[in-house]
GROMACS .gro file of N, CA and C in nm:
model
  171
    1UNK      N    1  -4.167  -6.749  -8.005
    1UNK     CA    2  -4.031  -6.799  -8.004
    1UNK      C    3  -4.025  -6.944  -7.959
    2UNK      N    4  -4.118  -6.983  -7.878
    2UNK     CA    5  -4.121  -7.121  -7.833
    2UNK      C    6  -4.147  -7.214  -7.950
    3UNK      N    7  -4.233  -7.168  -8.044
    3UNK     CA    8  -4.264  -7.250  -8.161
    3UNK      C    9  -4.138  -7.278  -8.242
    4UNK      N   10  -4.056  -7.176  -8.264
    4UNK     CA   11  -3.932  -7.192  -8.340
    4UNK      C   12  -3.838  -7.289  -8.272
    5UNK      N   13  -3.830  -7.281  -8.142
    5UNK     CA   14  -3.746  -7.373  -8.065
    5UNK      C   15  -3.796  -7.515  -8.078
    6UNK      N   16  -3.927  -7.530  -8.074
    6UNK     CA   17  -3.988  -7.662  -8.084
    6UNK      C   18  -3.958  -7.723  -8.221
    7UNK      N   19  -3.968  -7.641  -8.327
    7UNK     CA   20  -3.939  -7.690  -8.461
    7UNK      C   21  -3.793  -7.732  -8.472
    8UNK      N   22  -3.706  -7.653  -8.414
    8UNK     CA   23  -3.563  -7.685  -8.417
    8UNK      C   24  -3.536  -7.815  -8.342
    9UNK      N   25  -3.600  -7.831  -8.229
    9UNK     CA   26  -3.582  -7.954  -8.150
    9UNK      C   27  -3.636  -8.075  -8.226
   10UNK      N   28  -3.750  -8.057  -8.293
   10UNK     CA   29  -3.807  -8.166  -8.373
   10UNK      C   30  -3.713  -8.202  -8.487
   11UNK      N   31  -3.659  -8.101  -8.553
   11UNK     CA   32  -3.566  -8.125  -8.665
   11UNK      C   33  -3.441  -8.198  -8.615
   12UNK      N   34  -3.389  -8.154  -8.502
   12UNK     CA   35  -3.271  -8.220  -8.445
   12UNK      C   36  -3.301  -8.366  -8.410
   13UNK      N   37  -3.417  -8.389  -8.353
   13UNK     CA   38  -3.455  -8.526  -8.317
   13UNK      C   39  -3.466  -8.613  -8.443
   14UNK      N   40  -3.524  -8.556  -8.549
   14UNK     CA   41  -3.538  -8.629  -8.674
   14UNK      C   42  -3.400  -8.661  -8.733
   15UNK      N   43  -3.310  -8.564  -8.730
   15UNK     CA   44  -3.175  -8.586  -8.782
   15UNK      C   45  -3.099  -8.690  -8.700
   16UNK      N   46  -3.116  -8.686  -8.569
   16UNK     CA   47  -3.052  -8.786  -8.483
   16UNK      C   48  -3.103  -8.926  -8.516
   17UNK      N   49  -3.232  -8.936  -8.542
   17UNK     CA   50  -3.291  -9.065  -8.578
   17UNK      C   51  -3.235  -9.114  -8.712
   18UNK      N   52  -3.222  -9.023  -8.808
   18UNK     CA   53  -3.164  -9.060  -8.937
   18UNK      C   54  -3.020  -9.106  -8.920
   19UNK      N   55  -2.945  -9.035  -8.836
   19UNK     CA   56  -2.806  -9.071  -8.813
   19UNK      C   57  -2.797  -9.210  -8.751
   20UNK      N   58  -2.885  -9.240  -8.658
   20UNK     CA   59  -2.885  -9.372  -8.594
   20UNK      C   60  -2.914  -9.481  -8.697
   21UNK      N   61  -3.010  -9.456  -8.785
   21UNK     CA   62  -3.042  -9.555  -8.890
   21UNK      C   63  -2.924  -9.576  -8.985
   22UNK      N   64  -2.861  -9.466  -9.024
   22UNK     CA   65  -2.746  -9.475  -9.116
   22UNK      C   66  -2.630  -9.547  -9.048
   23UNK      N   67  -2.604  -9.515  -8.921
   23UNK     CA   68  -2.496  -9.583  -8.849
   23UNK      C   69  -2.522  -9.733  -8.838
   24UNK      N   70  -2.647  -9.770  -8.815
   24UNK     CA   71  -2.682  -9.912  -8.807
   24UNK      C   72  -2.660  -9.979  -8.942
   25UNK      N   73  -2.696  -9.910  -9.049
   25UNK     CA   74  -2.677  -9.966  -9.184
   25UNK      C   75  -2.528  -9.983  -9.215
   26UNK      N   76  -2.448  -9.886  -9.177
   26UNK     CA   77  -2.303  -9.894  -9.196
   26UNK      C   78  -2.247 -10.013  -9.119
   27UNK      N   79  -2.291 -10.029  -8.996
   27UNK     CA   80  -2.243 -10.140  -8.913
   27UNK      C   81  -2.281 -10.275  -8.975
   28UNK      N   82  -2.404 -10.287  -9.025
   28UNK     CA   83  -2.446 -10.412  -9.090
   28UNK      C   84  -2.362 -10.441  -9.214
   29UNK      N   85  -2.336 -10.338  -9.293
   29UNK     CA   86  -2.258 -10.358  -9.416
   29UNK      C   87  -2.114 -10.397  -9.383
   30UNK      N   88  -2.056 -10.335  -9.281
   30UNK     CA   89  -1.920 -10.373  -9.240
   30UNK      C   90  -1.915 -10.517  -9.191
   31UNK      N   91  -2.015 -10.558  -9.116
   31UNK     CA   92  -2.021 -10.696  -9.067
   31UNK      C   93  -2.034 -10.793  -9.183
   32UNK      N   94  -2.117 -10.757  -9.281
   32UNK     CA   95  -2.135 -10.842  -9.400
   32UNK      C   96  -2.002 -10.856  -9.475
   33UNK      N   97  -1.931 -10.744  -9.488
   33UNK     CA   98  -1.802 -10.744  -9.557
   33UNK      C   99  -1.700 -10.830  -9.483
   34UNK      N  100  -1.695 -10.817  -9.351
   34UNK     CA  101  -1.602 -10.898  -9.271
   34UNK      C  102  -1.634 -11.046  -9.282
   35UNK      N  103  -1.761 -11.079  -9.283
   35UNK     CA  104  -1.802 -11.219  -9.295
   35UNK      C  105  -1.758 -11.275  -9.430
   36UNK      N  106  -1.774 -11.196  -9.536
   36UNK     CA  107  -1.731 -11.242  -9.669
   36UNK      C  108  -1.580 -11.259  -9.673
   37UNK      N  109  -1.506 -11.168  -9.610
   37UNK     CA  110  -1.360 -11.179  -9.605
   37UNK      C  111  -1.318 -11.307  -9.533
   38UNK      N  112  -1.387 -11.342  -9.424
   38UNK     CA  113  -1.355 -11.466  -9.351
   38UNK      C  114  -1.382 -11.588  -9.439
   39UNK      N  115  -1.493 -11.585  -9.512
   39UNK     CA  116  -1.525 -11.696  -9.602
   39UNK      C  117  -1.418 -11.710  -9.710
   40UNK      N  118  -1.376 -11.598  -9.767
   40UNK     CA  119  -1.273 -11.600  -9.870
   40UNK      C  120  -1.141 -11.655  -9.815
   41UNK      N  121  -1.105 -11.612  -9.696
   41UNK     CA  122  -0.980 -11.659  -9.634
   41UNK      C  123  -0.987 -11.809  -9.608
   42UNK      N  124  -1.099 -11.857  -9.559
   42UNK     CA  125  -1.115 -12.001  -9.534
   42UNK      C  126  -1.103 -12.078  -9.665
   43UNK      N  127  -1.164 -12.027  -9.769
   43UNK     CA  128  -1.156 -12.094  -9.900
   43UNK      C  129  -1.011 -12.100  -9.948
   44UNK      N  130  -0.937 -11.990  -9.934
   44UNK     CA  131  -0.796 -11.990  -9.974
   44UNK      C  132  -0.718 -12.095  -9.896
   45UNK      N  133  -0.742 -12.103  -9.767
   45UNK     CA  134  -0.671 -12.201  -9.684
   45UNK      C  135  -0.702 -12.343  -9.727
   46UNK      N  136  -0.827 -12.370  -9.759
   46UNK     CA  137  -0.867 -12.504  -9.804
   46UNK      C  138  -0.798 -12.536  -9.935
   47UNK      N  139  -0.796 -12.442 -10.027
   47UNK     CA  140  -0.732 -12.465 -10.157
   47UNK      C  141  -0.582 -12.486 -10.143
   48UNK      N  142  -0.517 -12.408 -10.059
   48UNK     CA  143  -0.373 -12.425 -10.036
   48UNK      C  144  -0.347 -12.561  -9.973
   49UNK      N  145  -0.428 -12.600  -9.877
   49UNK     CA  146  -0.414 -12.731  -9.814
   49UNK      C  147  -0.431 -12.843  -9.915
   50UNK      N  148  -0.527 -12.830 -10.005
   50UNK     CA  149  -0.550 -12.931 -10.108
   50UNK      C  150  -0.431 -12.939 -10.202
   51UNK      N  151  -0.373 -12.825 -10.237
   51UNK     CA  152  -0.254 -12.825 -10.323
   51UNK      C  153  -0.138 -12.895 -10.256
   52UNK      N  154  -0.118 -12.867 -10.128
   52UNK     CA  155  -0.008 -12.930 -10.054
   52UNK      C  156  -0.030 -13.080 -10.046
   53UNK      N  157  -0.151 -13.123 -10.016
   53UNK     CA  158  -0.181 -13.266 -10.010
   53UNK      C  159  -0.159 -13.332 -10.146
   54UNK      N  160  -0.196 -13.264 -10.253
   54UNK     CA  161  -0.178 -13.320 -10.387
   54UNK      C  162  -0.030 -13.335 -10.418
   55UNK      N  163   0.053 -13.241 -10.375
   55UNK     CA  164   0.198 -13.249 -10.399
   55UNK      C  165   0.260 -13.362 -10.318
   56UNK      N  166   0.213 -13.380 -10.196
   56UNK     CA  167   0.269 -13.484 -10.107
   56UNK      C  168   0.233 -13.623 -10.160
   57UNK      N  169   0.113 -13.639 -10.207
   57UNK     CA  170   0.069 -13.771 -10.255
   57UNK      C  171   0.119 -13.791 -10.390
   0.00000   0.00000   0.00000
């Protein structure tokens, strides 16, 4: 019975490790997405500012 418990514990440890890797990957992808959103927002602001300056001049 100890062997069965050991296998179960090993499987749980392996699954926990997989979950940690997947969570890290999700976090990286979310950070990448947020960074791209910030870049897009900055670009929009620059373009709007350029349009306003063009209208004023």
